[in-house]
């Protein structure tokens, strides 16, 4: 069965980088890629009740600009698009980005979303563009992967999986992580950052379950003590030159503790590796 991957784009350099990463990451699998661009009419604002209708001059001008953007994008990707295992589709739509993504995920049965961490209006003080943060937190139907600016693809060999072992794991929610690890023969490093390294009975059971789920891939368990989760994760990834971070986003708990905007300056974490948010 083909894997269906959605890649939203605003035709920025960072979005192009995310497209290339997705194409390379899944180069060996049969995939359908859906490239999505949400366009706006210059005369339209969110405060206006006058939404351009299809066929109106403002609507058609914005749509044509989006379609021209796709022609340029496909031209820039020409070297990447000769993979016989891949097929490609472009979608131009007048919509809110989150709503457009949700509709596409539902209509096309999307398996994975891949986005750049910054768009055309990059703010260097924010780790992820607001759209990417919103997608990683709000989209629950499939995993979301965020690719940092200027990150050049190389097959991931080490994926860091932070956890507190407090949740019972399910094979289904970790299937994408296991698939990527198997596809690229990567090792999964399970990281527990805590001031109390001893595990209670429930945590020990969850750790054993995790070991069973990861039995088909190389994996190891690591503990860092006396550090905040954000600091420990950052130090671990940077010291080992890890290639990816994957985590299960249980509603708001773990994601907010590491990647929420108020902590950006405190943790000083520039996203230097792709991040996979599982649900």
GROMACS .gro file of C-alpha atoms in nm:
model
  279
    1UNK     CA    1   0.000   0.000   0.000
    2UNK     CA    2   0.131   0.343  -0.091
    3UNK     CA    3   0.217   0.585   0.186
    4UNK     CA    4   0.043   0.921   0.148
    5UNK     CA    5   0.245   1.220   0.263
    6UNK     CA    6   0.120   1.578   0.287
    7UNK     CA    7   0.374   1.860   0.254
    8UNK     CA    8   0.231   2.212   0.300
    9UNK     CA    9   0.437   2.480   0.124
   10UNK     CA   10   0.445   2.858   0.099
   11UNK     CA   11   0.715   2.825  -0.171
   12UNK     CA   12   0.981   2.952   0.070
   13UNK     CA   13   1.334   2.812   0.086
   14UNK     CA   14   1.253   2.642   0.417
   15UNK     CA   15   0.940   2.477   0.276
   16UNK     CA   16   1.140   2.356  -0.024
   17UNK     CA   17   1.393   2.204   0.214
   18UNK     CA   18   1.114   2.012   0.391
   19UNK     CA   19   0.988   1.876   0.057
   20UNK     CA   20   1.335   1.751  -0.035
   21UNK     CA   21   1.379   1.588   0.306
   22UNK     CA   22   1.049   1.402   0.276
   23UNK     CA   23   1.132   1.279  -0.075
   24UNK     CA   24   1.472   1.152   0.038
   25UNK     CA   25   1.353   1.001   0.367
   26UNK     CA   26   1.098   0.783   0.188
   27UNK     CA   27   1.293   0.732  -0.136
   28UNK     CA   28   1.270   0.352  -0.105
   29UNK     CA   29   0.895   0.332  -0.036
   30UNK     CA   30   0.598   0.364  -0.270
   31UNK     CA   31   0.457   0.706  -0.184
   32UNK     CA   32   0.202   0.957  -0.301
   33UNK     CA   33   0.305   1.312  -0.218
   34UNK     CA   34   0.046   1.588  -0.186
   35UNK     CA   35   0.193   1.939  -0.199
   36UNK     CA   36  -0.049   2.190  -0.047
   37UNK     CA   37  -0.048   2.568  -0.091
   38UNK     CA   38  -0.302   2.790   0.079
   39UNK     CA   39  -0.345   3.117  -0.108
   40UNK     CA   40  -0.494   3.450  -0.010
   41UNK     CA   41  -0.634   3.738  -0.212
   42UNK     CA   42  -0.455   4.066  -0.141
   43UNK     CA   43  -0.783   4.248  -0.084
   44UNK     CA   44  -0.904   3.990   0.169
   45UNK     CA   45  -0.839   4.010   0.542
   46UNK     CA   46  -0.967   3.791   0.824
   47UNK     CA   47  -1.172   4.090   0.946
   48UNK     CA   48  -1.347   4.129   0.614
   49UNK     CA   49  -1.680   3.969   0.535
   50UNK     CA   50  -1.609   3.997   0.164
   51UNK     CA   51  -1.448   3.664   0.080
   52UNK     CA   52  -1.356   3.645  -0.289
   53UNK     CA   53  -1.563   3.392  -0.479
   54UNK     CA   54  -1.414   3.152  -0.737
   55UNK     CA   55  -1.426   3.331  -1.070
   56UNK     CA   56  -1.373   3.677  -0.922
   57UNK     CA   57  -1.066   3.870  -1.034
   58UNK     CA   58  -0.905   3.869  -0.689
   59UNK     CA   59  -0.962   3.496  -0.639
   60UNK     CA   60  -0.837   3.393  -0.982
   61UNK     CA   61  -0.527   3.615  -0.956
   62UNK     CA   62  -0.432   3.457  -0.623
   63UNK     CA   63  -0.504   3.106  -0.751
   64UNK     CA   64  -0.293   3.164  -1.063
   65UNK     CA   65  -0.005   3.285  -0.846
   66UNK     CA   66  -0.030   2.965  -0.638
   67UNK     CA   67  -0.034   2.746  -0.948
   68UNK     CA   68   0.265   2.932  -1.091
   69UNK     CA   69   0.443   2.869  -0.762
   70UNK     CA   70   0.387   2.497  -0.808
   71UNK     CA   71   0.529   2.508  -1.161
   72UNK     CA   72   0.847   2.667  -1.024
   73UNK     CA   73   0.856   2.420  -0.732
   74UNK     CA   74   0.833   2.120  -0.962
   75UNK     CA   75   1.109   2.266  -1.174
   76UNK     CA   76   1.339   2.304  -0.872
   77UNK     CA   77   1.259   1.948  -0.766
   78UNK     CA   78   1.320   1.799  -1.109
   79UNK     CA   79   1.618   1.589  -0.995
   80UNK     CA   80   1.415   1.450  -0.702
   81UNK     CA   81   1.102   1.373  -0.902
   82UNK     CA   82   1.238   1.091  -1.119
   83UNK     CA   83   1.176   0.826  -0.851
   84UNK     CA   84   0.947   0.561  -1.009
   85UNK     CA   85   0.817   0.472  -0.661
   86UNK     CA   86   0.672   0.821  -0.611
   87UNK     CA   87   0.374   1.007  -0.753
   88UNK     CA   88   0.294   1.373  -0.698
   89UNK     CA   89  -0.014   1.590  -0.664
   90UNK     CA   90  -0.050   1.965  -0.612
   91UNK     CA   91  -0.337   2.133  -0.427
   92UNK     CA   92  -0.404   2.510  -0.438
   93UNK     CA   93  -0.683   2.618  -0.207
   94UNK     CA   94  -0.830   2.937  -0.062
   95UNK     CA   95  -0.858   2.839   0.303
   96UNK     CA   96  -0.714   2.859   0.652
   97UNK     CA   97  -0.397   2.645   0.661
   98UNK     CA   98  -0.507   2.428   0.955
   99UNK     CA   99  -0.848   2.366   0.800
  100UNK     CA  100  -0.697   2.294   0.459
  101UNK     CA  101  -0.459   2.043   0.616
  102UNK     CA  102  -0.740   1.872   0.806
  103UNK     CA  103  -0.954   1.846   0.494
  104UNK     CA  104  -0.668   1.705   0.290
  105UNK     CA  105  -0.576   1.455   0.562
  106UNK     CA  106  -0.935   1.331   0.568
  107UNK     CA  107  -1.000   1.334   0.192
  108UNK     CA  108  -0.668   1.180   0.085
  109UNK     CA  109  -0.621   0.947   0.383
  110UNK     CA  110  -0.286   1.107   0.467
  111UNK     CA  111  -0.037   0.905   0.672
  112UNK     CA  112   0.216   1.175   0.760
  113UNK     CA  113   0.256   1.554   0.742
  114UNK     CA  114   0.602   1.703   0.678
  115UNK     CA  115   0.658   2.079   0.730
  116UNK     CA  116   0.941   2.325   0.750
  117UNK     CA  117   0.996   2.482   1.090
  118UNK     CA  118   1.000   2.831   0.945
  119UNK     CA  119   0.807   2.981   0.659
  120UNK     CA  120   0.862   3.281   0.438
  121UNK     CA  121   0.824   3.520   0.732
  122UNK     CA  122   1.088   3.358   0.952
  123UNK     CA  123   1.129   3.489   1.305
  124UNK     CA  124   1.466   3.390   1.444
  125UNK     CA  125   1.341   3.412   1.803
  126UNK     CA  126   1.081   3.143   1.748
  127UNK     CA  127   1.186   2.779   1.714
  128UNK     CA  128   0.895   2.683   1.493
  129UNK     CA  129   0.671   2.898   1.286
  130UNK     CA  130   0.331   2.935   1.448
  131UNK     CA  131   0.175   2.715   1.180
  132UNK     CA  132   0.410   2.427   1.255
  133UNK     CA  133   0.361   2.453   1.631
  134UNK     CA  134  -0.014   2.456   1.574
  135UNK     CA  135   0.003   2.154   1.345
  136UNK     CA  136   0.218   1.951   1.586
  137UNK     CA  137  -0.019   2.023   1.872
  138UNK     CA  138  -0.358   2.020   1.701
  139UNK     CA  139  -0.338   1.758   1.426
  140UNK     CA  140  -0.415   1.426   1.592
  141UNK     CA  141  -0.508   1.219   1.287
  142UNK     CA  142  -0.149   1.143   1.182
  143UNK     CA  143   0.212   1.217   1.282
  144UNK     CA  144   0.367   1.554   1.198
  145UNK     CA  145   0.736   1.594   1.116
  146UNK     CA  146   0.909   1.933   1.135
  147UNK     CA  147   1.229   1.998   0.938
  148UNK     CA  148   1.464   2.278   1.049
  149UNK     CA  149   1.597   2.538   0.804
  150UNK     CA  150   1.900   2.441   0.597
  151UNK     CA  151   1.896   2.084   0.730
  152UNK     CA  152   2.055   1.864   0.463
  153UNK     CA  153   1.924   1.512   0.437
  154UNK     CA  154   2.140   1.221   0.538
  155UNK     CA  155   1.992   0.884   0.634
  156UNK     CA  156   1.905   0.903   1.006
  157UNK     CA  157   2.126   0.670   1.207
  158UNK     CA  158   2.025   0.774   1.560
  159UNK     CA  159   1.678   0.878   1.671
  160UNK     CA  160   1.624   1.007   2.026
  161UNK     CA  161   1.295   0.912   2.191
  162UNK     CA  162   1.240   1.102   2.520
  163UNK     CA  163   0.990   0.956   2.766
  164UNK     CA  164   0.904   0.951   3.136
  165UNK     CA  165   0.768   0.592   3.116
  166UNK     CA  166   0.444   0.708   3.276
  167UNK     CA  167   0.221   0.615   2.983
  168UNK     CA  168   0.139   0.269   2.852
  169UNK     CA  169   0.275   0.253   2.499
  170UNK     CA  170   0.085   0.121   2.199
  171UNK     CA  171   0.250  -0.038   1.897
  172UNK     CA  172   0.031   0.158   1.659
  173UNK     CA  173   0.138   0.499   1.789
  174UNK     CA  174   0.504   0.404   1.752
  175UNK     CA  175   0.473   0.235   1.414
  176UNK     CA  176   0.607   0.533   1.216
  177UNK     CA  177   0.912   0.562   1.439
  178UNK     CA  178   0.987   0.190   1.404
  179UNK     CA  179   0.932   0.209   1.028
  180UNK     CA  180   1.182   0.495   0.984
  181UNK     CA  181   1.436   0.318   1.206
  182UNK     CA  182   1.405  -0.005   1.007
  183UNK     CA  183   1.409   0.176   0.672
  184UNK     CA  184   1.740   0.347   0.749
  185UNK     CA  185   1.886   0.093   0.996
  186UNK     CA  186   1.879   0.360   1.266
  187UNK     CA  187   1.923   0.307   1.639
  188UNK     CA  188   1.656   0.440   1.875
  189UNK     CA  189   1.796   0.595   2.193
  190UNK     CA  190   1.528   0.601   2.462
  191UNK     CA  191   1.601   0.895   2.693
  192UNK     CA  192   1.468   0.942   3.046
  193UNK     CA  193   1.551   1.282   3.197
  194UNK     CA  194   1.469   1.298   3.566
  195UNK     CA  195   1.588   1.401   3.911
  196UNK     CA  196   1.464   1.066   4.044
  197UNK     CA  197   1.619   0.791   3.830
  198UNK     CA  198   1.449   0.503   4.012
  199UNK     CA  199   1.145   0.369   3.828
  200UNK     CA  200   0.829   0.258   4.008
  201UNK     CA  201   0.657  -0.067   3.918
  202UNK     CA  202   0.432   0.087   3.654
  203UNK     CA  203   0.723   0.268   3.488
  204UNK     CA  204   0.928  -0.052   3.483
  205UNK     CA  205   0.641  -0.233   3.313
  206UNK     CA  206   0.612   0.044   3.053
  207UNK     CA  207   0.985   0.034   2.991
  208UNK     CA  208   0.966  -0.341   2.929
  209UNK     CA  209   0.672  -0.289   2.693
  210UNK     CA  210   0.875  -0.029   2.503
  211UNK     CA  211   1.162  -0.275   2.471
  212UNK     CA  212   0.919  -0.531   2.324
  213UNK     CA  213   0.784  -0.276   2.073
  214UNK     CA  214   1.138  -0.184   1.966
  215UNK     CA  215   1.257  -0.545   1.948
  216UNK     CA  216   1.287  -0.538   1.566
  217UNK     CA  217   1.523  -0.237   1.568
  218UNK     CA  218   1.848  -0.151   1.743
  219UNK     CA  219   1.772   0.042   2.060
  220UNK     CA  220   1.917   0.137   2.396
  221UNK     CA  221   1.801   0.305   2.718
  222UNK     CA  222   1.962   0.612   2.872
  223UNK     CA  223   1.899   0.817   3.186
  224UNK     CA  224   2.011   1.171   3.261
  225UNK     CA  225   1.974   1.295   3.619
  226UNK     CA  226   1.946   1.637   3.778
  227UNK     CA  227   1.851   1.820   3.462
  228UNK     CA  228   1.535   1.974   3.328
  229UNK     CA  229   1.384   1.773   3.045
  230UNK     CA  230   1.452   2.046   2.790
  231UNK     CA  231   1.815   2.088   2.895
  232UNK     CA  232   1.880   1.716   2.912
  233UNK     CA  233   1.726   1.649   2.572
  234UNK     CA  234   1.920   1.933   2.412
  235UNK     CA  235   2.251   1.824   2.567
  236UNK     CA  236   2.197   1.460   2.469
  237UNK     CA  237   2.114   1.538   2.105
  238UNK     CA  238   2.397   1.786   2.062
  239UNK     CA  239   2.663   1.575   2.232
  240UNK     CA  240   2.584   1.270   2.020
  241UNK     CA  241   2.503   1.444   1.691
  242UNK     CA  242   2.173   1.259   1.684
  243UNK     CA  243   1.973   1.279   1.362
  244UNK     CA  244   1.612   1.308   1.480
  245UNK     CA  245   1.392   1.351   1.786
  246UNK     CA  246   1.065   1.157   1.808
  247UNK     CA  247   0.813   1.186   2.089
  248UNK     CA  248   0.454   1.101   2.167
  249UNK     CA  249   0.254   1.420   2.203
  250UNK     CA  250   0.001   1.332   2.471
  251UNK     CA  251  -0.229   1.630   2.440
  252UNK     CA  252  -0.023   1.918   2.575
  253UNK     CA  253   0.194   1.767   2.840
  254UNK     CA  254   0.528   1.676   2.691
  255UNK     CA  255   0.524   1.900   2.387
  256UNK     CA  256   0.450   2.209   2.594
  257UNK     CA  257   0.721   2.128   2.846
  258UNK     CA  258   0.992   2.128   2.582
  259UNK     CA  259   0.894   2.332   2.281
  260UNK     CA  260   0.647   2.599   2.390
  261UNK     CA  261   0.744   2.953   2.296
  262UNK     CA  262   0.800   3.094   2.648
  263UNK     CA  263   1.086   2.847   2.693
  264UNK     CA  264   1.264   2.934   2.369
  265UNK     CA  265   1.509   3.186   2.513
  266UNK     CA  266   1.548   2.991   2.837
  267UNK     CA  267   1.653   2.666   2.672
  268UNK     CA  268   1.830   2.833   2.381
  269UNK     CA  269   1.736   2.544   2.158
  270UNK     CA  270   1.771   2.599   1.787
  271UNK     CA  271   1.600   2.311   1.608
  272UNK     CA  272   1.897   2.147   1.441
  273UNK     CA  273   1.740   1.807   1.376
  274UNK     CA  274   1.399   1.699   1.243
  275UNK     CA  275   1.132   1.639   1.505
  276UNK     CA  276   0.860   1.377   1.469
  277UNK     CA  277   0.545   1.431   1.677
  278UNK     CA  278   0.353   1.107   1.721
  279UNK     CA  279  -0.001   1.083   1.849
   0.00000   0.00000   0.00000
